[in-house]
Short mmCIF file of C-alpha atoms in Angstrom, two decimals:
data_model
loop_
_atom_site.label_atom_id
_atom_site.label_comp_id
_atom_site.label_asym_id
_atom_site.label_seq_id
_atom_site.Cartn_x
_atom_site.Cartn_y
_atom_site.Cartn_z
CA UNK A 44 23.68 -71.01 38.24
CA UNK A 45 25.31 -71.89 41.95
CA UNK A 46 28.19 -70.10 43.33
CA UNK A 47 29.62 -73.14 44.00
CA UNK A 48 28.93 -74.34 40.49
CA UNK A 49 30.70 -71.35 39.24
CA UNK A 50 34.11 -71.38 41.76
CA UNK A 51 34.17 -74.95 40.00
CA UNK A 52 34.18 -74.14 36.72
CA UNK A 53 36.82 -71.55 37.32
CA UNK A 54 38.63 -74.52 38.78
CA UNK A 55 37.81 -77.58 35.98
CA UNK A 56 39.13 -74.62 33.01
CA UNK A 57 41.82 -73.22 34.89
CA UNK A 58 39.40 -69.36 35.05
CA UNK A 59 41.09 -67.20 37.78
CA UNK A 60 37.89 -64.87 38.34
CA UNK A 61 38.01 -61.78 38.83
CA UNK A 62 38.46 -59.75 42.38
CA UNK A 63 37.57 -56.74 43.70
CA UNK A 64 40.61 -54.45 45.48
CA UNK A 65 40.13 -56.12 48.49
CA UNK A 66 40.81 -59.78 47.59
CA UNK A 67 36.83 -60.88 46.82
CA UNK A 68 35.52 -62.58 43.91
CA UNK A 69 33.96 -59.78 41.16
CA UNK A 70 30.30 -61.82 41.43
CA UNK A 71 28.35 -59.98 38.39
CA UNK A 72 31.94 -59.71 36.73
CA UNK A 73 33.16 -63.39 37.05
CA UNK A 74 29.30 -65.07 35.67
CA UNK A 75 30.23 -62.00 33.19
CA UNK A 76 32.75 -64.05 32.51
CA UNK A 77 31.42 -67.51 32.07
CA UNK A 78 28.76 -66.38 30.10
CA UNK A 79 31.35 -64.99 27.36
CA UNK A 80 33.42 -68.70 27.88
CA UNK A 81 30.14 -70.19 27.05
CA UNK A 82 29.65 -68.06 23.92
CA UNK A 83 32.15 -68.61 22.76
CA UNK A 84 31.56 -73.18 23.19
CA UNK A 85 33.79 -73.38 25.99
CA UNK A 86 36.85 -73.70 24.74
CA UNK A 87 37.74 -70.63 25.53
CA UNK A 88 39.06 -69.72 28.44
CA UNK A 89 39.43 -65.91 29.30
CA UNK A 90 42.36 -65.54 31.63
CA UNK A 91 43.53 -62.16 32.60
CA UNK A 92 47.37 -63.45 34.41
CA UNK A 93 47.49 -60.66 36.70
CA UNK A 94 45.10 -62.75 38.88
CA UNK A 95 45.43 -66.41 41.13
CA UNK A 96 43.16 -68.42 42.21
CA UNK A 97 43.74 -71.46 44.58
CA UNK A 98 43.37 -75.06 43.94
CA UNK A 99 39.03 -73.83 45.71
CA UNK A 100 38.94 -71.99 42.75
CA UNK A 101 39.05 -68.47 45.46
CA UNK A 102 41.28 -65.44 45.29
CA UNK A 103 44.66 -66.39 47.02
CA UNK A 104 47.97 -64.19 47.05
CA UNK A 105 49.40 -66.79 47.46
CA UNK A 106 50.30 -66.79 50.38
CA UNK A 107 47.86 -69.69 51.82
CA UNK A 108 43.64 -69.81 51.24
CA UNK A 109 42.55 -66.98 54.39
CA UNK A 110 39.32 -65.96 54.31
CA UNK A 111 39.99 -62.42 55.09
CA UNK A 112 36.58 -60.95 57.91
CA UNK A 113 38.00 -58.83 60.75
CA UNK A 114 37.39 -59.51 64.72
CA UNK A 115 34.20 -57.99 64.05
CA UNK A 116 32.41 -59.76 60.93
CA UNK A 117 33.89 -63.24 62.41
CA UNK A 118 31.43 -62.06 65.43
CA UNK A 119 29.27 -61.40 63.78
CA UNK A 120 29.32 -64.34 61.72
CA UNK A 121 28.61 -66.67 64.03
CA UNK A 122 26.15 -64.74 66.22
CA UNK A 123 24.37 -65.64 63.10
CA UNK A 124 25.26 -69.01 63.38
CA UNK A 125 23.30 -69.57 66.68
CA UNK A 126 20.71 -67.27 65.51
CA UNK A 127 19.92 -69.87 62.73
CA UNK A 128 19.89 -72.30 65.66
CA UNK A 129 17.31 -69.94 67.54
CA UNK A 130 14.97 -70.18 64.00
CA UNK A 131 15.96 -66.42 62.07
CA UNK A 132 16.53 -67.15 58.58
CA UNK A 133 19.65 -67.84 56.50
CA UNK A 134 19.58 -68.42 52.98
CA UNK A 135 20.28 -71.96 52.38
CA UNK A 136 22.55 -72.90 49.02
CA UNK A 137 21.12 -76.15 47.11
CA UNK A 138 24.35 -78.38 48.20
CA UNK A 139 23.77 -77.63 51.83
CA UNK A 140 25.71 -74.57 52.58
CA UNK A 141 25.05 -71.15 54.06
CA UNK A 142 25.11 -67.91 52.58
CA UNK A 143 25.45 -65.23 55.38
CA UNK A 144 24.46 -61.89 54.96
CA UNK A 145 27.04 -59.26 56.62
CA UNK A 146 27.27 -55.47 55.27
CA UNK A 147 27.29 -55.93 52.68
CA UNK A 148 29.14 -59.04 51.86
CA UNK A 149 28.03 -62.26 51.72
CA UNK A 150 29.92 -65.57 53.92
CA UNK A 151 29.91 -69.09 52.27
CA UNK A 152 30.47 -71.83 54.38
CA UNK A 153 29.61 -76.16 54.63
CA UNK A 154 26.24 -75.39 56.85
CA UNK A 155 27.55 -77.31 59.11
CA UNK A 156 26.86 -76.14 63.24
CA UNK A 157 29.28 -78.53 65.08
CA UNK A 158 31.51 -77.56 62.46
CA UNK A 159 31.11 -74.53 60.98
CA UNK A 160 34.38 -74.18 57.30
CA UNK A 161 33.72 -70.70 55.07
CA UNK A 162 34.34 -71.39 51.76
CA UNK A 163 34.03 -67.90 50.38
CA UNK A 164 33.86 -64.42 51.09
CA UNK A 165 32.10 -62.69 48.62
CA UNK A 166 31.80 -58.39 48.68
CA UNK A 167 29.71 -56.39 46.85
CA UNK A 168 29.62 -51.98 45.82
CA UNK A 169 26.49 -51.61 47.59
CA UNK A 170 24.65 -52.95 49.74
CA UNK A 171 21.84 -52.47 46.55
CA UNK A 172 24.17 -54.77 44.68
CA UNK A 173 24.09 -57.53 47.65
CA UNK A 174 20.12 -57.31 46.90
CA UNK A 175 19.44 -57.08 43.44
CA UNK A 176 22.59 -60.63 43.56
CA UNK A 177 20.42 -62.28 46.38
CA UNK A 178 16.97 -61.74 44.66
CA UNK A 179 18.43 -63.16 41.36
CA UNK A 180 19.80 -66.28 42.73
CA UNK A 181 16.49 -66.77 44.91
CA UNK A 182 14.62 -66.30 41.89
CA UNK A 183 16.46 -68.50 39.89
CA UNK A 184 16.62 -71.31 42.24
CA UNK A 185 20.67 -71.20 43.75
CA UNK A 186 19.86 -70.11 47.26
CA UNK A 187 17.01 -70.56 49.37
#
């Protein structure tokens, strides 16, 4: 399943995606939530009323749709874009977006070099967890 699809499903169904303490989406738990919803025939909304989701499906505290990255992480992200322009490998989503890996985070953007727009940040508990998810998504053809 495409991560973008997961966000779209959550928005369409009004499902609040589970987040971690720092506000990033807990992807394994979100996939489990989707699987649970599917098992119920697609009509049961498994919601956690304590969390808010913005109109684009990303976690929101009600203060706007702000991507929380440090200055150093933003610098590393833009360096990765430059490295990709010079031939380095970056994962791509089915819809042409980019999945940039920074330590234990994945930054998802629109894939544009001129006006890149970050659409999501996914943080994992460990590098091993991130590697497992990247391998799974690549095996399923969700990212390339």
